[in-house]
Tab-separated table of C-alpha atoms and ligand atoms in Angstrom:
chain	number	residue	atom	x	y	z
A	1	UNK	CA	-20.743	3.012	26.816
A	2	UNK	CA	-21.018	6.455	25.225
A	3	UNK	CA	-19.232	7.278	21.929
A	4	UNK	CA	-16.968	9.763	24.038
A	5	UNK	CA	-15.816	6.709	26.764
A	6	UNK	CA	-15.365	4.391	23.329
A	7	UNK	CA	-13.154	6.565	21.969
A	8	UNK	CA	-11.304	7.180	24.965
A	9	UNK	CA	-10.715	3.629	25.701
A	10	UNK	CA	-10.067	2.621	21.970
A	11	UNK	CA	-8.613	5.348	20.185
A	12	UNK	CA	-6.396	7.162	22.416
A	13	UNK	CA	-2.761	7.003	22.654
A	14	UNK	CA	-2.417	5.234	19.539
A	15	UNK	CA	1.261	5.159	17.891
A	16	UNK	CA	4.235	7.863	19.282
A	17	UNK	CA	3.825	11.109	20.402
A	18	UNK	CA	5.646	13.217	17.523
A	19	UNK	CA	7.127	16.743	19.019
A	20	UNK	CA	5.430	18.081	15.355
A	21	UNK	CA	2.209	17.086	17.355
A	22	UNK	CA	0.846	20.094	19.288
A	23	UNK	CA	-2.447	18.493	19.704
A	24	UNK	CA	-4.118	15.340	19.601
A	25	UNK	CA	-7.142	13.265	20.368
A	26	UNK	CA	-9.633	15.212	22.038
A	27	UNK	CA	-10.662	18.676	20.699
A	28	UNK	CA	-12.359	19.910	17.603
A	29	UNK	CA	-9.354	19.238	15.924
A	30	UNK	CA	-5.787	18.231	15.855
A	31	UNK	CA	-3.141	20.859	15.626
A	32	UNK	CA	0.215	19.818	14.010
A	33	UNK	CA	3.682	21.750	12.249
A	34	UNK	CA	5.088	21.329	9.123
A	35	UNK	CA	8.975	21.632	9.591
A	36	UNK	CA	10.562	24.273	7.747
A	37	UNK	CA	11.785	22.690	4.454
A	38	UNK	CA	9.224	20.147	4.010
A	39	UNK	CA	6.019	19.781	1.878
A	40	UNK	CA	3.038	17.788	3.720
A	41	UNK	CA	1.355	14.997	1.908
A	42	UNK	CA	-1.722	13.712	2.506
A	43	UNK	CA	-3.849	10.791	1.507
A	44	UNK	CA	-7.128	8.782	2.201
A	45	UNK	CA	-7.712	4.927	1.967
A	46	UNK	CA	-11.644	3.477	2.844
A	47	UNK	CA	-11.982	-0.622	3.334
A	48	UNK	CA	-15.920	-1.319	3.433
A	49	UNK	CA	-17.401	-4.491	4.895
A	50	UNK	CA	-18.078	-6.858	1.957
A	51	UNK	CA	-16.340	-4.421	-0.694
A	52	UNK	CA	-12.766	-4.942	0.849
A	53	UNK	CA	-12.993	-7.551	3.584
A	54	UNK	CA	-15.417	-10.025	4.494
A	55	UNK	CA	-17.650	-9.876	7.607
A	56	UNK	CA	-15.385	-12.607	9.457
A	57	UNK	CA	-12.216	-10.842	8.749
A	58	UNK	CA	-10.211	-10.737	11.857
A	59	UNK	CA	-10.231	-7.196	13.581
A	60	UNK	CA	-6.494	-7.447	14.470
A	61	UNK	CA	-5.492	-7.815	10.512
A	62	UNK	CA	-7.831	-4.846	9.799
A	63	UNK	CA	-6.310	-2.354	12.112
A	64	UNK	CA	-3.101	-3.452	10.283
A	65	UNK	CA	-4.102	-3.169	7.056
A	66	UNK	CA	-6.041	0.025	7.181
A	67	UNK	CA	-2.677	1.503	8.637
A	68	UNK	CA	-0.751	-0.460	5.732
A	69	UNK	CA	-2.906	0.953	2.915
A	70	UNK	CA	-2.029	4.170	3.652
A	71	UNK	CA	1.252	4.239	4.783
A	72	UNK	CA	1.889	2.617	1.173
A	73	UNK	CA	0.493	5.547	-0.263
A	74	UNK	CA	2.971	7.565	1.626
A	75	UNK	CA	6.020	5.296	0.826
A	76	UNK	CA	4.882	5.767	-3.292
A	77	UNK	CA	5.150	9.525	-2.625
A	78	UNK	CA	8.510	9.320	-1.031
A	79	UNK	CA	7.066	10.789	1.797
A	80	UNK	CA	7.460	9.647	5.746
A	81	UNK	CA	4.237	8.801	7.248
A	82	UNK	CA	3.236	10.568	10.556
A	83	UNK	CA	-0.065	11.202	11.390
A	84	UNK	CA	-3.328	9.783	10.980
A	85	UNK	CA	-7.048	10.690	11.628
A	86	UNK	CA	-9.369	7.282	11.673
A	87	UNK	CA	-13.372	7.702	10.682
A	88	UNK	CA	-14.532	4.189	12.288
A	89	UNK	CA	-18.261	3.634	11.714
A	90	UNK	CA	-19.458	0.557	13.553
A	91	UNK	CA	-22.354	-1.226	13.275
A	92	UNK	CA	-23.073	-2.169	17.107
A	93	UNK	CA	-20.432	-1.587	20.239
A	94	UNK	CA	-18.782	-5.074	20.201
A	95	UNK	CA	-15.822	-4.719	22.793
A	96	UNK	CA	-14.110	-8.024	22.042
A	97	UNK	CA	-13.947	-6.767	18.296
A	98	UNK	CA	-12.623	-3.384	19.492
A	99	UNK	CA	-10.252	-4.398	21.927
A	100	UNK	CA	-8.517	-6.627	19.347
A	101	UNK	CA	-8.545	-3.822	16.534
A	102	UNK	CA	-7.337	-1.430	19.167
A	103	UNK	CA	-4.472	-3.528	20.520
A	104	UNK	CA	-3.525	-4.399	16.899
A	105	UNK	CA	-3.935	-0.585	15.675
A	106	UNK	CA	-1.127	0.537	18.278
A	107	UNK	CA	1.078	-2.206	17.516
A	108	UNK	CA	1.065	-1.216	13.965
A	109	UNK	CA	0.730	2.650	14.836
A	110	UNK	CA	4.627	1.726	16.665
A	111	UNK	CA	5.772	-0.273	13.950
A	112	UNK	CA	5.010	2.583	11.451
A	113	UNK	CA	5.889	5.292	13.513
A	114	UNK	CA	2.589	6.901	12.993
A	115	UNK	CA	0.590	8.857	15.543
A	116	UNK	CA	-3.511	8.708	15.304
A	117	UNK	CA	-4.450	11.898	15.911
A	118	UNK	CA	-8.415	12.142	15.866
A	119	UNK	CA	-10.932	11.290	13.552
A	120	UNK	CA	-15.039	10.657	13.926
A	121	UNK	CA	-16.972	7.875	15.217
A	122	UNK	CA	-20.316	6.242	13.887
A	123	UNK	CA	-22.492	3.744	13.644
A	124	UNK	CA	-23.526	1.902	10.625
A	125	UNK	CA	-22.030	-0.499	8.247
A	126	UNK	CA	-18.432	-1.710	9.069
A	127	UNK	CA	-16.359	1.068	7.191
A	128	UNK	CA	-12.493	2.307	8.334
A	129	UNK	CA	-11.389	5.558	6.451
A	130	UNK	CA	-7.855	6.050	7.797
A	131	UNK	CA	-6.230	9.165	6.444
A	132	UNK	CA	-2.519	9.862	6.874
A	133	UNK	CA	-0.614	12.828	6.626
A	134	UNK	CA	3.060	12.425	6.178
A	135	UNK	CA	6.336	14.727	5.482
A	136	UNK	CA	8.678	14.803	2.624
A	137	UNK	CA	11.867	17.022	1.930
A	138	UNK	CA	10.245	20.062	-0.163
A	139	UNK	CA	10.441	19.679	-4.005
A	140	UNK	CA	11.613	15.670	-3.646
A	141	UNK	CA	8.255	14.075	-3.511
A	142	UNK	CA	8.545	11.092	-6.182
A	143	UNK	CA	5.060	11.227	-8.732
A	144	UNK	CA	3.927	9.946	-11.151
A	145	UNK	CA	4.735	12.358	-14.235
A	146	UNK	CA	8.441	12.337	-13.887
A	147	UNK	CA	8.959	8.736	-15.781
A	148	UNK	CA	11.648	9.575	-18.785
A	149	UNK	CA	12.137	7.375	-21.411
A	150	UNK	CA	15.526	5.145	-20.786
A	151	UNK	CA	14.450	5.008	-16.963
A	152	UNK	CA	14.482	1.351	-15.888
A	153	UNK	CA	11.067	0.107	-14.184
A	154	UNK	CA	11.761	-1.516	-10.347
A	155	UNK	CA	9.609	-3.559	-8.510
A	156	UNK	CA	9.826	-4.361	-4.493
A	157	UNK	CA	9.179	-7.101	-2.873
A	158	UNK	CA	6.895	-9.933	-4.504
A	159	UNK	CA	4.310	-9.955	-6.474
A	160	UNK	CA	1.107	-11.703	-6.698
A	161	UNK	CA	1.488	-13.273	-3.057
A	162	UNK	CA	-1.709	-11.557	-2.282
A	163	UNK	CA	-3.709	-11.911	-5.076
A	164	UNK	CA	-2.726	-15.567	-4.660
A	165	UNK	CA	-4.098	-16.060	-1.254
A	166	UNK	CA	-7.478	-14.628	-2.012
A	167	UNK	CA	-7.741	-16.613	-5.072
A	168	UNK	CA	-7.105	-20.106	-3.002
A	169	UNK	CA	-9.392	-18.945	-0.617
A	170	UNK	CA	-12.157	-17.811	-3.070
A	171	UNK	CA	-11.802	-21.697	-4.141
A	172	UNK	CA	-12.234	-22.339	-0.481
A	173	UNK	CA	-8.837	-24.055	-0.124
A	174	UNK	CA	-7.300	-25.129	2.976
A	175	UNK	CA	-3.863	-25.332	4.031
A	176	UNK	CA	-2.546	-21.978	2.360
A	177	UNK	CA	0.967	-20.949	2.699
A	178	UNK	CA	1.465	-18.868	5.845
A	179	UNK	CA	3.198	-16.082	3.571
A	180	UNK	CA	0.709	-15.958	1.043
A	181	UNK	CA	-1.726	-15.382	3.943
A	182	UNK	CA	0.802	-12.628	5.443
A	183	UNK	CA	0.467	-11.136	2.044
A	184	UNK	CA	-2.723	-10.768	2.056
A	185	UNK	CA	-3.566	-9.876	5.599
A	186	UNK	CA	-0.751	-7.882	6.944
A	187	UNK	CA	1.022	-6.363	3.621
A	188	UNK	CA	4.628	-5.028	4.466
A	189	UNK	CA	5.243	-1.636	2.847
A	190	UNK	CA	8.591	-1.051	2.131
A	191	UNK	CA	8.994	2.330	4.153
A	192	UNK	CA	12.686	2.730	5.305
A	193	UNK	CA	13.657	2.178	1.487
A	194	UNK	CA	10.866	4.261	0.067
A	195	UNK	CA	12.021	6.811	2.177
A	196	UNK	CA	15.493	6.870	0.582
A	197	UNK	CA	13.821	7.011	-2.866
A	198	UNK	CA	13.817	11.250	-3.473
A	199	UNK	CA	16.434	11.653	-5.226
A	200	UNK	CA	17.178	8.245	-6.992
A	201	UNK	CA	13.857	7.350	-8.373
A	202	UNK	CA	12.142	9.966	-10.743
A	203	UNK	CA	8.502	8.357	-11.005
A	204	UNK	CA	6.767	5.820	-8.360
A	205	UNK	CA	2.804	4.034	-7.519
A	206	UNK	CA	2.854	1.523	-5.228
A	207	UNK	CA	1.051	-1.584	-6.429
A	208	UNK	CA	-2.494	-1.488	-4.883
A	209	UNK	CA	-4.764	-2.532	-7.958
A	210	UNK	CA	-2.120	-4.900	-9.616
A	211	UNK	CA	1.375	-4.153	-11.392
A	212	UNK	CA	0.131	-3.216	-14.700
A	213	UNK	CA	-3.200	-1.434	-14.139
A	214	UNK	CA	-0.470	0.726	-11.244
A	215	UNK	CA	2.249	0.706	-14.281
A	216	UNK	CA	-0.258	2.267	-16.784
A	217	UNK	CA	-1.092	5.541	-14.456
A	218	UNK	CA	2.589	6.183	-14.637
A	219	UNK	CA	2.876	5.748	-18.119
A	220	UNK	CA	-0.175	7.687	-19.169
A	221	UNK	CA	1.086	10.746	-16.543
A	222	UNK	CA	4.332	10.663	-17.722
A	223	UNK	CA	3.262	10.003	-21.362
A	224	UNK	CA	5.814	7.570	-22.149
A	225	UNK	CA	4.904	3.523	-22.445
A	226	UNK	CA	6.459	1.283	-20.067
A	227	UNK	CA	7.490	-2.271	-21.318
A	228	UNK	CA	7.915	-5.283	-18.659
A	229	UNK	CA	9.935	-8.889	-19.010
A	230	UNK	CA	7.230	-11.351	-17.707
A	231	UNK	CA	10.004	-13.618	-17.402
A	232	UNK	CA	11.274	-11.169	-14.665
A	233	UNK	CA	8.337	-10.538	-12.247
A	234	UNK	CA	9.246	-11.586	-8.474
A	235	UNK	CA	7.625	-14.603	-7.458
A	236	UNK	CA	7.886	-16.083	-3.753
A	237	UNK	CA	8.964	-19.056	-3.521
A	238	UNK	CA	5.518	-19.863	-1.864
A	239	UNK	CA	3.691	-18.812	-5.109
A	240	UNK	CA	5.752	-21.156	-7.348
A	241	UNK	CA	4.915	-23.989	-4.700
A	242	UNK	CA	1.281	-23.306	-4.912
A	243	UNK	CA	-1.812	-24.275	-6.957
A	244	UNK	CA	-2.948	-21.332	-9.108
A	245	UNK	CA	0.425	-19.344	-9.202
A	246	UNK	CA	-0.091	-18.074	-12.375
A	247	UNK	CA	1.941	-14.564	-14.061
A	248	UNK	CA	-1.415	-13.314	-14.984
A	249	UNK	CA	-1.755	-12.928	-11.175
A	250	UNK	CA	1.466	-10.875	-10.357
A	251	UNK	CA	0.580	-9.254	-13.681
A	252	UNK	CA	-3.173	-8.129	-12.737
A	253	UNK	CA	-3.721	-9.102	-9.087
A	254	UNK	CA	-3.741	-6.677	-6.382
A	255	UNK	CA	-3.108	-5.618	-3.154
A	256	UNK	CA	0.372	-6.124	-3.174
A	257	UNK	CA	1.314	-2.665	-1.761
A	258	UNK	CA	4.872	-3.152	-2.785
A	259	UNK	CA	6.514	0.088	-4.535
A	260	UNK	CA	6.808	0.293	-8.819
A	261	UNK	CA	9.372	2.879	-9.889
A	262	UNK	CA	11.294	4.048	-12.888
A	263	UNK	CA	14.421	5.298	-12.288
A	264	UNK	CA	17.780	6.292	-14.753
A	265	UNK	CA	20.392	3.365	-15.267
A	266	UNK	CA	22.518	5.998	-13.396
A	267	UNK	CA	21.049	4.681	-10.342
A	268	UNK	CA	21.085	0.894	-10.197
A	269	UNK	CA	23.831	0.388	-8.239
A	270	UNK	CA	22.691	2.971	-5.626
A	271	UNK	CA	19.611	1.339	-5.768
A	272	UNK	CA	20.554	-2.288	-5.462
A	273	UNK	CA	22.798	-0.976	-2.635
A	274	UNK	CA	19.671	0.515	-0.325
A	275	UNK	CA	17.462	-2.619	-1.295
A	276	UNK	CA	20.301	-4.465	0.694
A	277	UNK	CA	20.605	-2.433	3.386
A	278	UNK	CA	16.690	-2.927	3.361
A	279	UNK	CA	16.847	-5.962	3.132
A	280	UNK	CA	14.127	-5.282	0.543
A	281	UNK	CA	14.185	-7.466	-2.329
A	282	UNK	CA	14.508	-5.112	-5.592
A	283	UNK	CA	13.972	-6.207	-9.046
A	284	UNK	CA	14.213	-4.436	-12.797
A	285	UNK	CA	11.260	-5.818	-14.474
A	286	UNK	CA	11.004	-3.345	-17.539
A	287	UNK	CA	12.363	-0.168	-19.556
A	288	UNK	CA	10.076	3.276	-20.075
A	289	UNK	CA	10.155	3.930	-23.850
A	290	UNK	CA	8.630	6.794	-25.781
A	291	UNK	CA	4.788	6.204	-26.447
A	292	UNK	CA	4.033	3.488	-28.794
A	293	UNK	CA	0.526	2.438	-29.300
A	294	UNK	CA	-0.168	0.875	-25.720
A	295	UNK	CA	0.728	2.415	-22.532
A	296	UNK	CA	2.605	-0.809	-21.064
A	297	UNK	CA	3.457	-4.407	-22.945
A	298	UNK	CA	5.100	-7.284	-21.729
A	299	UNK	CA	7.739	-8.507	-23.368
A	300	UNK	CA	8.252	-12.575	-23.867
A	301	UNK	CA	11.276	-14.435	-25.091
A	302	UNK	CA	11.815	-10.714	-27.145
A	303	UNK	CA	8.319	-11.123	-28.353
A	304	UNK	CA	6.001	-8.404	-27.943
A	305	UNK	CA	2.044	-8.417	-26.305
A	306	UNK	CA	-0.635	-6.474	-25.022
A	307	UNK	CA	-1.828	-6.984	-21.266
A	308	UNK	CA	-5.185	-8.448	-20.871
A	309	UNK	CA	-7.535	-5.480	-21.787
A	310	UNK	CA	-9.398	-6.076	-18.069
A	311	UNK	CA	-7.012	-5.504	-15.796
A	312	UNK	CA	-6.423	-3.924	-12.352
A	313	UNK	CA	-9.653	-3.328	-9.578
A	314	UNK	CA	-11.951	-0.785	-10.649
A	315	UNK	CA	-14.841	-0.003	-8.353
A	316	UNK	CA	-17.070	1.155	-10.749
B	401	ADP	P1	-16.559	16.733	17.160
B	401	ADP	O1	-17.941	16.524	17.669
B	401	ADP	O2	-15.919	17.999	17.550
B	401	ADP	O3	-16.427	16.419	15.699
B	401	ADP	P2	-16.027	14.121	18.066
B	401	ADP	O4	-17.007	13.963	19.171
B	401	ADP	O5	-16.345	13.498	16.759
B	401	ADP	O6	-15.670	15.627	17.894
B	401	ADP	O7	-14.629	13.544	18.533
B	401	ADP	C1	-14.044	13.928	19.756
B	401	ADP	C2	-12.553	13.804	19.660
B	401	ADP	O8	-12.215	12.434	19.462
B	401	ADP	C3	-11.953	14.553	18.480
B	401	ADP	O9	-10.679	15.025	18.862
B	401	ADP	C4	-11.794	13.493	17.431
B	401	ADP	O10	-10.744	13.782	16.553
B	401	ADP	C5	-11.510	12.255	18.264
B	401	ADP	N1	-11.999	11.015	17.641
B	401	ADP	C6	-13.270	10.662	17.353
B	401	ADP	N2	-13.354	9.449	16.809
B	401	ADP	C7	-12.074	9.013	16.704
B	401	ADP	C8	-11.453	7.838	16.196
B	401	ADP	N3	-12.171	6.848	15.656
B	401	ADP	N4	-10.117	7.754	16.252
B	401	ADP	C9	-9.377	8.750	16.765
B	401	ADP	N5	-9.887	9.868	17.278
B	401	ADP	C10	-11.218	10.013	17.249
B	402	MG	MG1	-16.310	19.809	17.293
């Protein structure tokens, strides 16, 4: 089949058809409009073969996760994900592979509302580079300067879940907890909540390299230092039940892509009030104080400590 027929069968009518969208798949580029009033942000996530998955990995959880990744990046922004361009490079034409990423990719594409809109196909080593470009209301996109000391520090979702998984697996395992798995495989951005953030929240990351490597950028943009109760991190009930469930996971593990945010004590009840109608579980893990010596501590039984000094995923 020639690259032109593989794209047409797999990467065609992927997600909606936005009315921004004046043109799509198929010519030298895509053509799309910015609303009046809002600011376009845009972002790029890779996964390589044997850097970010392993060669097994099922096709279906990649299509989600490559579309998760990203629209994560877009939720941390405050912004509302709505188009993406996909650079696929494959090593060989294996149609069984592609039909299951492709049938997984629109599913997802649906769920997050985001249209694929081109990209470039290659072949070589397994590598998806999704980029997404997404909309948010003009001046309200949430960064990560604007932390102020006496913000409070939010978490979504649960943490370590993911990091969890791989670990059991890495120890070869059996019998992990579905969720854990779910975690892992198919993370759950929380996107209708994020976008109700502008406004509410005043600095946000969401958690891809683990809670306090992600907590540190903030504090070190913002130059404040963030402090977080250990004793409050949220823990599944799934990672109490299992082996290994250790803080120091939800503390340096990653891949969560669950949202971190500071936010004035002005806004808890707001907050607490969209988490429900979310139904995304919200906790307040920490307080953003003026800079003290380390960018983030944790805070024990009101004793203070340092975070392990290797923390967080760092490619290099
Ligand atoms: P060009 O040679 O002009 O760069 P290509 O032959 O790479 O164009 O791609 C043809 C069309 O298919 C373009 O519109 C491109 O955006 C789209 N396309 C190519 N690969 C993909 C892909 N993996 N996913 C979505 N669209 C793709
Ligand atoms: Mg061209």
């Amino acid at each position: 089949m020639s690259e032109f027929s593989l794209i047409n069968r797999y990467c065609k009518g992927i997600g909606p058809q936005h009315p921004q969208t004046v043109l799509g798949v198929g010519d030298d580029a895509a053509l799309l409009t910015i609303p009046a009033g809002n600011e376009l942000a845009v972002s790029v996530d890779t996964m390589v073969e044997g850097v970010h998955f392993t060669a097994d990995t099922d096709p279906a959880d990649l299509a989600h996760k490559i579309l998760a990744v990203n629209v994560s990046d877009m939720a941390a922004m405050g912004a509302v994900a709505q188009w993406a361009t996909l650079a696929l490079t494959l090593p060989q034409q294996d149609h069984a592979w592609l039909h299951a990423f492709s049938t997984q990719l629109k599913l997802s594409a649906q769920q997050f509302n985001l249209q694929l809109v081109g990209g470039d196909t290659t072949r070589g080593a397994l590598c998806l580079s999704l980029q997404v470009l997404g909309l948010v209301k003009t001046g309200c996109a949430l960064r990560r300067d604007q932390a102020y000391v006496g913000d409070s520090v939010w978490v979504t979702g649960n943490l370590g879940d993911a990091a969890l998984a791989l670990h059991l697996r890495e120890k070869e395992i059996l019998n992990i907890d579905a969720q854990l798995n779910q975690a892992l495989d198919r993370p759950q951005p929380p996107v209708e909540f994020a976008a109700q953030l502008g406004g509410l929240a005043n600095a946000a990351i969401d958690i891809s390299d683990g809670l306090v490597a992600d907590l540190t950028h903030i504090a070190t943009c913002s130059d404040v230092s963030i402090v977080v109760d250990s004793a409050l991190l949220p823990l599944s009930e799934a990672f109490h039940a299992a082996q290994y469930g250790t803080v120091e996971l939800a503390l340096y593990g990653g891949d969560d892509y669950q949202l971190a945010f500071t936010a004035p004590a002005s806004a808890a009840r707001r907050l607490r009030q969209l988490a429900d109608e979310c139904s995304v579980r919200l906790s307040c893990i920490g307080d953003v104080i003026a800079y003290d010596q380390r960018r983030v501590s944790l805070r024990k039984q009101g004793q203070y400590f340092a975070p392990e000094p290797k923390q967080g995923f760092n490619h290099f």
